[in-house]
Coordinates of C-alpha atoms and ligand atoms in Angstrom, one line a residue:
X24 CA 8.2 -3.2 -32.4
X25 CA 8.0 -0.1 -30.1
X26 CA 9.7 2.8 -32.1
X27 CA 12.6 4.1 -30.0
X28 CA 12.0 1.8 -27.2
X29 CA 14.5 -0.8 -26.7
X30 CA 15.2 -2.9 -23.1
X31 CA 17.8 -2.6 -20.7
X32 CA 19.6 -6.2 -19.9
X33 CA 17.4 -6.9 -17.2
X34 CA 13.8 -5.9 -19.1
X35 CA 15.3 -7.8 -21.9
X36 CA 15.7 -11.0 -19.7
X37 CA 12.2 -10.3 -18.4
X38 CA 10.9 -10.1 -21.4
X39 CA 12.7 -13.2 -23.0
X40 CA 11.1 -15.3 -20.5
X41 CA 8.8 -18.0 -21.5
X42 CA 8.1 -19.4 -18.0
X43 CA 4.1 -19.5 -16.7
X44 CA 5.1 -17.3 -13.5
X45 CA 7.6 -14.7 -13.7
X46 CA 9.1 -12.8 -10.4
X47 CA 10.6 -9.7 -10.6
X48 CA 11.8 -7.9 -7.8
X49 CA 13.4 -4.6 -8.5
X50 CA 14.5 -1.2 -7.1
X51 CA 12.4 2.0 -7.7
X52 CA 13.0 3.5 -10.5
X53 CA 14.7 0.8 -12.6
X54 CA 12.0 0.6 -15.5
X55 CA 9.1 -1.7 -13.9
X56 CA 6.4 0.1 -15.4
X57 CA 7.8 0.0 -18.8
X58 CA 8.5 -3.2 -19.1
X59 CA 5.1 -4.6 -18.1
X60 CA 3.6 -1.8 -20.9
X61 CA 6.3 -3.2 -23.4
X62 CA 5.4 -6.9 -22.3
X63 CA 1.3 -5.8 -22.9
X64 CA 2.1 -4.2 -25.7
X65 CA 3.5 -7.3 -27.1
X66 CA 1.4 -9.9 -26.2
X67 CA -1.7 -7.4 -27.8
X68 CA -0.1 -7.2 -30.9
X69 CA 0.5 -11.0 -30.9
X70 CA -2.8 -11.2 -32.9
X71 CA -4.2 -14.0 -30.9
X72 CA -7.5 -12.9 -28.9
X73 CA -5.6 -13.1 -25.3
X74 CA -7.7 -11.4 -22.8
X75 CA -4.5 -9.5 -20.8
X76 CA -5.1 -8.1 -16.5
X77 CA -2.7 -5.8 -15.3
X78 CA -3.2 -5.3 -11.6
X79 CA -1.9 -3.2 -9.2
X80 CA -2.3 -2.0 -5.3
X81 CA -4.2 1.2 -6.2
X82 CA -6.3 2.3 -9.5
X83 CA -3.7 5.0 -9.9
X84 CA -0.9 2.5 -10.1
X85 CA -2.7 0.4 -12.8
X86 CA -3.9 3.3 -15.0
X87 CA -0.1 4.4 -15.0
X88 CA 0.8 1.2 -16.8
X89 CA -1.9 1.0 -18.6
X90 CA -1.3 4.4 -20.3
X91 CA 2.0 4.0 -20.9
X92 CA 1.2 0.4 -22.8
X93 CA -1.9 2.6 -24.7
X94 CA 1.3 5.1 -25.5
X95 CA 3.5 2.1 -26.6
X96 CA 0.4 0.9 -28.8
X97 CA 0.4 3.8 -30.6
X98 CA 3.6 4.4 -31.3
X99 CA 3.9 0.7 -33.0
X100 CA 0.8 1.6 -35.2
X101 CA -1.8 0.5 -33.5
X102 CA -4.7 2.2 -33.1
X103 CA -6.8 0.3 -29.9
X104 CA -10.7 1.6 -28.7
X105 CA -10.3 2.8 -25.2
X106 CA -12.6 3.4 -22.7
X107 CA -11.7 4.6 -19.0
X108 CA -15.0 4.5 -17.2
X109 CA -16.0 2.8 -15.4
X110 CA -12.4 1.6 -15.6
X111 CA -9.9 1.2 -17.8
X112 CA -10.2 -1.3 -20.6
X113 CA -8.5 -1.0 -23.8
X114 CA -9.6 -3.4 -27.1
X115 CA -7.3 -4.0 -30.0
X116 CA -9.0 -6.7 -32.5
X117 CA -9.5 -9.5 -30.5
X118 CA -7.1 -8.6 -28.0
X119 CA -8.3 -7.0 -24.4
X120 CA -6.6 -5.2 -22.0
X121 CA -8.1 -4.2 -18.3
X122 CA -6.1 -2.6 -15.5
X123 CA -7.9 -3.3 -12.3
X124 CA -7.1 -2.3 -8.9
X125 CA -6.8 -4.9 -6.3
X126 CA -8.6 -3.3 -3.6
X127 CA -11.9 -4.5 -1.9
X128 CA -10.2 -8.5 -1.9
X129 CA -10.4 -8.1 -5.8
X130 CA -13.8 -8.5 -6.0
X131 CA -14.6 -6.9 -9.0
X132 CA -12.0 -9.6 -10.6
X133 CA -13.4 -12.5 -9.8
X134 CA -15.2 -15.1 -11.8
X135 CA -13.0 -13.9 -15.5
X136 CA -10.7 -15.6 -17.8
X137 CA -7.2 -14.1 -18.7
X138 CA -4.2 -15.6 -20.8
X139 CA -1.9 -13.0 -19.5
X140 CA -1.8 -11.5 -15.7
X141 CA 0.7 -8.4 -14.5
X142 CA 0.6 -7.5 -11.1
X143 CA 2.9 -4.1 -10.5
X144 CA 3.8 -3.7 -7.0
X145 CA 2.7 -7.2 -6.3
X146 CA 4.3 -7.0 -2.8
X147 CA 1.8 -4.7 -1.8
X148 CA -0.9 -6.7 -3.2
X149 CA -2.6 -9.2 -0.8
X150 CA -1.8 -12.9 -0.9
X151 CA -5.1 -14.1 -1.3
X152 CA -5.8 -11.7 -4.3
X153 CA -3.0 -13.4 -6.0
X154 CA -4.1 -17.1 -5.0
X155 CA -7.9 -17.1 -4.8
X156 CA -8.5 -15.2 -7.2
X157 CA -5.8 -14.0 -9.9
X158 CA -4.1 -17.6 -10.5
X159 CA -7.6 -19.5 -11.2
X160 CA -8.4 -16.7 -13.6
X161 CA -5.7 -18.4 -15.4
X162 CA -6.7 -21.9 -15.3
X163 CA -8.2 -22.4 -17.9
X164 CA -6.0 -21.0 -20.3
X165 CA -3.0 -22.5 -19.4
X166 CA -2.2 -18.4 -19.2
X167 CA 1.4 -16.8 -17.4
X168 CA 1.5 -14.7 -14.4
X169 CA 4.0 -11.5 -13.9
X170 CA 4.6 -10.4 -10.4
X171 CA 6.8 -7.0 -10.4
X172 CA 7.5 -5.3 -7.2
X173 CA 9.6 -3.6 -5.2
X174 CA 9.9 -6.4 -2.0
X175 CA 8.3 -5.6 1.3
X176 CA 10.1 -7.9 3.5
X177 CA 9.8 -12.1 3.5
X178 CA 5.9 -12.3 2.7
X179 CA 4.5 -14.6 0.3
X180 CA 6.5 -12.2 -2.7
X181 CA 9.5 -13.5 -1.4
X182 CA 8.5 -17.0 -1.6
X183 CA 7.8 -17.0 -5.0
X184 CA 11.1 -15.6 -6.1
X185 CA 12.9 -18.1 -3.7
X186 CA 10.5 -20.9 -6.1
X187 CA 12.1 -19.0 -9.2
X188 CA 15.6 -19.4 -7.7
X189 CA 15.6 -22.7 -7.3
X190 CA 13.1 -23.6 -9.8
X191 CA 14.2 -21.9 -12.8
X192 CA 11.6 -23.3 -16.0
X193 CA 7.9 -23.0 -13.7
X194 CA 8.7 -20.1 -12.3
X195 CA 11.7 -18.0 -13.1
X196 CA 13.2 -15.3 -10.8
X197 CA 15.1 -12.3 -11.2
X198 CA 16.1 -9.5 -8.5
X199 CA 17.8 -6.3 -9.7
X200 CA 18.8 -2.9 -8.0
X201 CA 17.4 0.5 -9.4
X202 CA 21.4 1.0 -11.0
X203 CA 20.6 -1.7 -13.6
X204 CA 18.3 0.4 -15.4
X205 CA 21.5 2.7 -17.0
X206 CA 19.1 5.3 -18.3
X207 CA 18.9 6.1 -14.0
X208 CA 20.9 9.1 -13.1
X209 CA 23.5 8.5 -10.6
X210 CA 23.2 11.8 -9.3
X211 CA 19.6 11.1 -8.4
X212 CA 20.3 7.6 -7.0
X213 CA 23.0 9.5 -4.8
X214 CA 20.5 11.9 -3.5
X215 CA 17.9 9.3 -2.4
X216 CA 20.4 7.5 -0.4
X217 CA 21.6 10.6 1.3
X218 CA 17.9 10.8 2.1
X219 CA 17.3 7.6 3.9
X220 CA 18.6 5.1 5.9
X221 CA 20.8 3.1 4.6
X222 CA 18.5 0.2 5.4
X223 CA 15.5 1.4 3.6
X224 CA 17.8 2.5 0.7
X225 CA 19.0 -1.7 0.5
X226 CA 15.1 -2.2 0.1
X227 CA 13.6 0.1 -2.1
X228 CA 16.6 1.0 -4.4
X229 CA 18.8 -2.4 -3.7
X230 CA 15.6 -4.5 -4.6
X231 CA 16.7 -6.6 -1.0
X232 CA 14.5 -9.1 0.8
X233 CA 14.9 -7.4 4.1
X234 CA 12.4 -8.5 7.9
X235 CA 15.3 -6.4 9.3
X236 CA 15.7 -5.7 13.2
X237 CA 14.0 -2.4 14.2
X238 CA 11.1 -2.9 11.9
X239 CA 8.2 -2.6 14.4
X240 CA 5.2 -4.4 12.7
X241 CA 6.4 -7.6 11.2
X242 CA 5.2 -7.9 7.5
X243 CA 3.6 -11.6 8.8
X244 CA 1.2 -10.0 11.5
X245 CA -0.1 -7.2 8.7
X246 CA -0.1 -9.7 6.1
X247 CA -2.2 -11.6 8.2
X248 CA -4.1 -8.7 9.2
X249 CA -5.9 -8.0 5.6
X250 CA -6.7 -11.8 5.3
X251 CA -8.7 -10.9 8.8
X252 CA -12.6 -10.9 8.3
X253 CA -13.9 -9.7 11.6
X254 CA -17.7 -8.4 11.0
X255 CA -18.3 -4.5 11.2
X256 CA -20.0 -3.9 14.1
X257 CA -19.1 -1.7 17.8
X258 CA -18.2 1.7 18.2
X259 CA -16.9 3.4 15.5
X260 CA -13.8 5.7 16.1
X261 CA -11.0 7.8 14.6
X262 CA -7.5 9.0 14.3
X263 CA -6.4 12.2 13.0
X264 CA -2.5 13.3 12.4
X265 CA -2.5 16.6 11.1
X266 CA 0.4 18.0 8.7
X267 CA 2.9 19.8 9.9
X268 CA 5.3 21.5 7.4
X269 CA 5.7 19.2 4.3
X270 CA 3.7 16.1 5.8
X271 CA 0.3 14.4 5.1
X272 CA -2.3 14.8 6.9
X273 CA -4.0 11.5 8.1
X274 CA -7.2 10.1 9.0
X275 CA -8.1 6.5 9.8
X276 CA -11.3 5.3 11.0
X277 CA -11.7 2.0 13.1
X278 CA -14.6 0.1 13.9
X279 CA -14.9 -2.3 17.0
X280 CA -12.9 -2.8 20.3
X281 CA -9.3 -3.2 21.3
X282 CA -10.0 -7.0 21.5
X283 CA -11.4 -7.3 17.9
X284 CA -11.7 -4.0 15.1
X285 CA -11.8 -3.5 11.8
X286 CA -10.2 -0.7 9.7
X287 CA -12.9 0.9 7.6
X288 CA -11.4 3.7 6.2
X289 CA -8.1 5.1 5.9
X290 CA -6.7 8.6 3.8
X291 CA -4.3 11.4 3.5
X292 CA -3.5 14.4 1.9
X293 CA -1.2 16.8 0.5
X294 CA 0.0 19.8 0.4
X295 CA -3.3 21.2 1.7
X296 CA -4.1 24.7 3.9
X297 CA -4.9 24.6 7.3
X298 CA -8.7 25.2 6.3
X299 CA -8.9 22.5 3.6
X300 CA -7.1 19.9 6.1
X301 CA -10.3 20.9 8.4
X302 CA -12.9 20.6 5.5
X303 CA -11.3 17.5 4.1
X304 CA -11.1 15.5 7.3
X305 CA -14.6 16.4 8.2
X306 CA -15.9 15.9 4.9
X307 CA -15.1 11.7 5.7
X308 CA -15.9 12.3 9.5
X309 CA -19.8 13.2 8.2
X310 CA -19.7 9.8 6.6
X311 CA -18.8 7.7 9.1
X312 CA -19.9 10.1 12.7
X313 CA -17.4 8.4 14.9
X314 CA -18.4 8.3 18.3
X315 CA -14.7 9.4 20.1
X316 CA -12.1 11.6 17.2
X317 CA -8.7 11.7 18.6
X318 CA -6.2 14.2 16.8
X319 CA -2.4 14.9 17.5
X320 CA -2.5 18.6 18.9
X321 CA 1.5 19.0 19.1
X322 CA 2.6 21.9 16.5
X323 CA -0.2 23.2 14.9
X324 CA -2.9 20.8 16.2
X325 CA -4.5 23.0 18.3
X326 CA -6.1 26.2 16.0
X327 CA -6.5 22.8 13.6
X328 CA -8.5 20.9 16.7
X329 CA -10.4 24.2 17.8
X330 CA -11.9 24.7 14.0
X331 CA -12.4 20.9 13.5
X332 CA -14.8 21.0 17.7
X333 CA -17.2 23.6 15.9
X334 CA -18.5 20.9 14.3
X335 CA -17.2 17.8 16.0
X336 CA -17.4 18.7 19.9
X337 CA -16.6 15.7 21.0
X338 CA -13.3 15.5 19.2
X339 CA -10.5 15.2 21.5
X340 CA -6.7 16.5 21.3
X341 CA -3.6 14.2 22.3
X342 CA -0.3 15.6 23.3
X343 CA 2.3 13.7 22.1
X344 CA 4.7 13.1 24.7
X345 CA 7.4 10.0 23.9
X346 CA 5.9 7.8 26.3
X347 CA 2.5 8.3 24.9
X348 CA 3.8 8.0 21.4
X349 CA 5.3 5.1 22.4
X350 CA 2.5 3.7 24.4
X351 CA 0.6 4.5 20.9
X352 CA 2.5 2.6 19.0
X353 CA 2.8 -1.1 21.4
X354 CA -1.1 -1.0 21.3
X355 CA -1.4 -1.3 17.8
X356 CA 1.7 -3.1 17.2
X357 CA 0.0 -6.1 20.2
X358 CA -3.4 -5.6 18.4
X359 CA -1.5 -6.7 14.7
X360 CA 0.5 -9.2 17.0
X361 CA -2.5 -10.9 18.3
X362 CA -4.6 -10.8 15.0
X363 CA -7.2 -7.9 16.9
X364 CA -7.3 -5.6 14.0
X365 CA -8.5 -6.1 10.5
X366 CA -6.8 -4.1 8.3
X367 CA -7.1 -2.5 4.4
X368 CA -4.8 -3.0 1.8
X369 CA -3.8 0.3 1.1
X370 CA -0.4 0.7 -0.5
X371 CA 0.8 3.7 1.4
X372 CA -0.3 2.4 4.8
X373 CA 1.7 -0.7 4.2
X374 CA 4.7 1.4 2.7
X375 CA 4.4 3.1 6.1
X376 CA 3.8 0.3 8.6
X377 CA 6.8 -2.0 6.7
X378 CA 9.2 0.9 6.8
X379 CA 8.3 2.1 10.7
X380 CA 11.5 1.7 12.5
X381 CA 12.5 1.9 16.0
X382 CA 15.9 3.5 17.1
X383 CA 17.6 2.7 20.2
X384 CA 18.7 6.1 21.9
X385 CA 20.1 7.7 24.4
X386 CA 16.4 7.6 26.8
X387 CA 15.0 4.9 25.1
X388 CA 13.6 4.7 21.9
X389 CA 13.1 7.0 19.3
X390 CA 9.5 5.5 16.8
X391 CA 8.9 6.7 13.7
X392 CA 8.7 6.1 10.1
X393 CA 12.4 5.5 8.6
X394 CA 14.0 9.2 7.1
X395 CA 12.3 9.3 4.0
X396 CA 9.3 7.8 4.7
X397 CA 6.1 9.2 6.1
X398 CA 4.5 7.9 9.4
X399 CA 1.1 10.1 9.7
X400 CA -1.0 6.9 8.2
X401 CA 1.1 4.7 11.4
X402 CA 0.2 7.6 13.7
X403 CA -3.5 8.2 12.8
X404 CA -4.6 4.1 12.5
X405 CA -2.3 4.1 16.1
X406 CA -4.6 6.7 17.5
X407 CA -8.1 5.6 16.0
X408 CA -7.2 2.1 17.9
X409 CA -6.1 4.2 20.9
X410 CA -9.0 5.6 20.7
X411 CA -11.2 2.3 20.5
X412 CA -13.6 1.1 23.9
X413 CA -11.6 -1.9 25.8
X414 CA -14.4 -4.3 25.0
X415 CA -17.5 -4.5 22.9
X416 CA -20.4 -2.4 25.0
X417 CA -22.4 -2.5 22.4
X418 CA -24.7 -5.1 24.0
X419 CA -24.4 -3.8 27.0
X420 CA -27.8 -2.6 28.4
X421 CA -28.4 -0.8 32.5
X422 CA -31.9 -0.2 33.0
X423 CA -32.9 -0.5 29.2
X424 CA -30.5 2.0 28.0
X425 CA -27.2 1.6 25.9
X426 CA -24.4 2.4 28.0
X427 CA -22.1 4.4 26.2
X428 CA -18.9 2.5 25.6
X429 CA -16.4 2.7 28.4
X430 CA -13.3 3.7 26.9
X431 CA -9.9 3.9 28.8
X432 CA -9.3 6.7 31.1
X433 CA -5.4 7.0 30.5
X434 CA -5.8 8.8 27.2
X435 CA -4.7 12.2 27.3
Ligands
LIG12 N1 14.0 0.7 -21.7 C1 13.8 2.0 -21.3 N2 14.0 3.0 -22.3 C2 13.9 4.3 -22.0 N3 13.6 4.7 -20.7 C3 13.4 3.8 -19.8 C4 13.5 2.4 -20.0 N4 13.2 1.8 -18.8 C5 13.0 2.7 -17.9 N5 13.1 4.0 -18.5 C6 12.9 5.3 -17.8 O1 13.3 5.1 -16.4 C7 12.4 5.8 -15.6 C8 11.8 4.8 -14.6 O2 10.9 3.9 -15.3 P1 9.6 3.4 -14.7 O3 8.7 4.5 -14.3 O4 9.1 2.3 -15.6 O5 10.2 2.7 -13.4 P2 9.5 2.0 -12.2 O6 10.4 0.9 -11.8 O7 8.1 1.6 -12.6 O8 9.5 3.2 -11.2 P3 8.7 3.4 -9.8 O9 9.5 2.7 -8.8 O10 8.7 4.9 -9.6 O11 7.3 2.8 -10.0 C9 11.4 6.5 -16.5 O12 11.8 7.8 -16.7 C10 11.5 5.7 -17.7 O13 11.1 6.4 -18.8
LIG13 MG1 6.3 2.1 -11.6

């Protein structure tokens, strides 16, 4: 149907599946995004009016497969109306496409009617997105469900591909390492495992099911942690983990105490200059004027922290001795332990948090994001909650004034 295009064995059993919930858990790299455009591309062309929702983590993620089905469209003929704003949505006859993001709890989905859901990297999609309000879009119609993902440990992804395995006709089930795609250059699976550990290489090229020892945050406690809903209200704070080198830069923002918060914001960037780091960070720190900014000033921290106190004062710099790091790192780990912090599906912060590993060592332990895998997200959201008042002051009143917040002493 698609000129040139034809499966490997595993998109092929994918796509020969007739079951309402399919579960595909695959390496990187192994073909997931084609597939789900070939299996879109299909089901449009079908003729029937189905109304077809591919989701994914980000609104990047979705408008990748939602291009590449546009691109599979057209080269089978077809010639759909697009339009991309204010998101993507694609019409072809009676047929309907829409890629949506499932950020903000899916809101924007709610309350629709599809025949045909995809969710790509459904691991890193929330729970309750999927079953409040992606399955009863399917009620009515009696209409299948993809889930396609790399896995992020034993959360509720998991749990549907154990259903498939033993289940087989409601739901099927397949998992399948990045080398069954054989269009996947050995060389280049060789040089991402010399790249990683060889845990994190079982996960995200070996398609495994891993809650493996070392992992700091359990996936339970962060999956629990986006289902929070803890009001926005107390002292608002951030964290700031500059780029050194090759790295992001980071910036999380935090609203509340250590004994209840919610994260509001959370972003990184690339490849930027020292100046545009400054101006980009700033740029969100105007939106949301936290009252206490807390930055890493090991390496180049401090010309980065003495540009950003021009503006921002009160920011203050953190040295980041092991112990602190470490001290850093229980706090937020006890505050996701003990439900205390709300948190935002964002897919790279959850990459981050599910691959954050510690290492026994020679003095202790050695915390930080598995080789391969960037930490600054882990290391600003630790310091924004660092960073947070012990308890809610915000009702706090001495002689008719607001107290400001009292914030612990044994910062820096
Ligand atoms: N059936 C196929 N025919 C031709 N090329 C394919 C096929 N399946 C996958 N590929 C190629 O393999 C590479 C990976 O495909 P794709 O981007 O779909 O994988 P993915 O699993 O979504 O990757 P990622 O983990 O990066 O999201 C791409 O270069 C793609 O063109
Ligand atoms: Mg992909």
């Amino acid at each position: 149907m698609i000129a040139g295009w034809h499966p490997h064995p595993g998109q092929q059993a994918f796509l020969s599946s007739r079951a309402p919930v399919r579960v595909l858990a695959c390496g990187r790299r192994w073909g997931k995004t084609e597939v789900i455009a070939a299996e879109i591309t299909r089901t449009l062309l079908s003729g029937a009016p189905r109304q077809v929702l591919l989701v994914a983590p980000s609104q990047e993620q979705a408008l990748l497969g939602f291009e590449r089905a546009l691109e599979f469209l057209h080269r089978a003929g077809a010639r759909p109306t697009v339009r991309r704003t204010p998101a993507p949505t694609l019409t072809l006859g009676g047929a309907r496409l829409w890629a949506r993001s499932a950020a903000r709890g899916g809101m924007l989905l709610r309350g629709r009617k599809a025949h045909l859901i995809i969710v790509d990297e459904a691991a890193y999609v929330p729970e309750a997105v999927v079953s409040e309000v992606l399955v009863p879009m399917l009620a009515d119609t009696g209409g299948q469900l993809a889930l396609i993902s790399t896995p992020r440990g034993k959360n509720y992804f998991y749990r549907y591909y154990l259903q498939g395995q033993e289940d087989g006709i409601r739901i099927w089930s397949l998992r399948s390492p990045s080398w069954h795609n054989p269009l996947l250059s050995p060389t280049v699976l060789q040089m991402q495992a010399s790249m990683m550990t060889s845990r994190q290489f079982q996960i995200e090229y070996g398609a495994a099911f891993l809650d493996a020892e070392g992992q700091v945050f359990r996936t339970e406690w962060v999956d629990r942690a986006l289902l929070l809903r803890l009001p926005a209200e107390g002292w608002v704070v951030a964290g700031i983990d500059w780029a050194r080198y090759r790295d992001y830069t980071a910036l999380a923002v935090v609203q509340g105490a250590r004994e209840g918060a919610k994260l509001l914001a959370v972003r990184r960037w690339y490849g930027l200059s020292w100046a545009e780091q400054v101006g980009a960070v700033a740029a969100h720190l105007r939106l949301y004027a936290p009252a206490r900014i807390l930055c890493d000033r090991t390496g180049v921290g401090d010309p980065l922290l003495e540009t950003l106190q021009q503006e921002f004062p009160h920011a203050e710099g953190v040295a980041f001795t092991q112990t602190l790091k470490q001290s850093l790192i229980e706090n937020l780990a006890l505050m996701l332990e003990q439900g205390r912090l709300q948190l935002l599906p964002d897919p790279d912060l959850l990459r981050e948090l599910y691959h954050f590993e510690a290492t026994p060592t020679a003095r202790g332990v050695r915390l930080e994001g598995a080789t391969g895998v960037h930490d600054d997200l882990v290391i600003a959201l630790a310091l924004a909650a660092w960073a947070l008042p012990t308890t809610a002051t915000g009702a706090i009143r001495t002689s008719g004034a607001v107290r400001r917040p009292q914030f612990p002493q044994n910062v820096i």
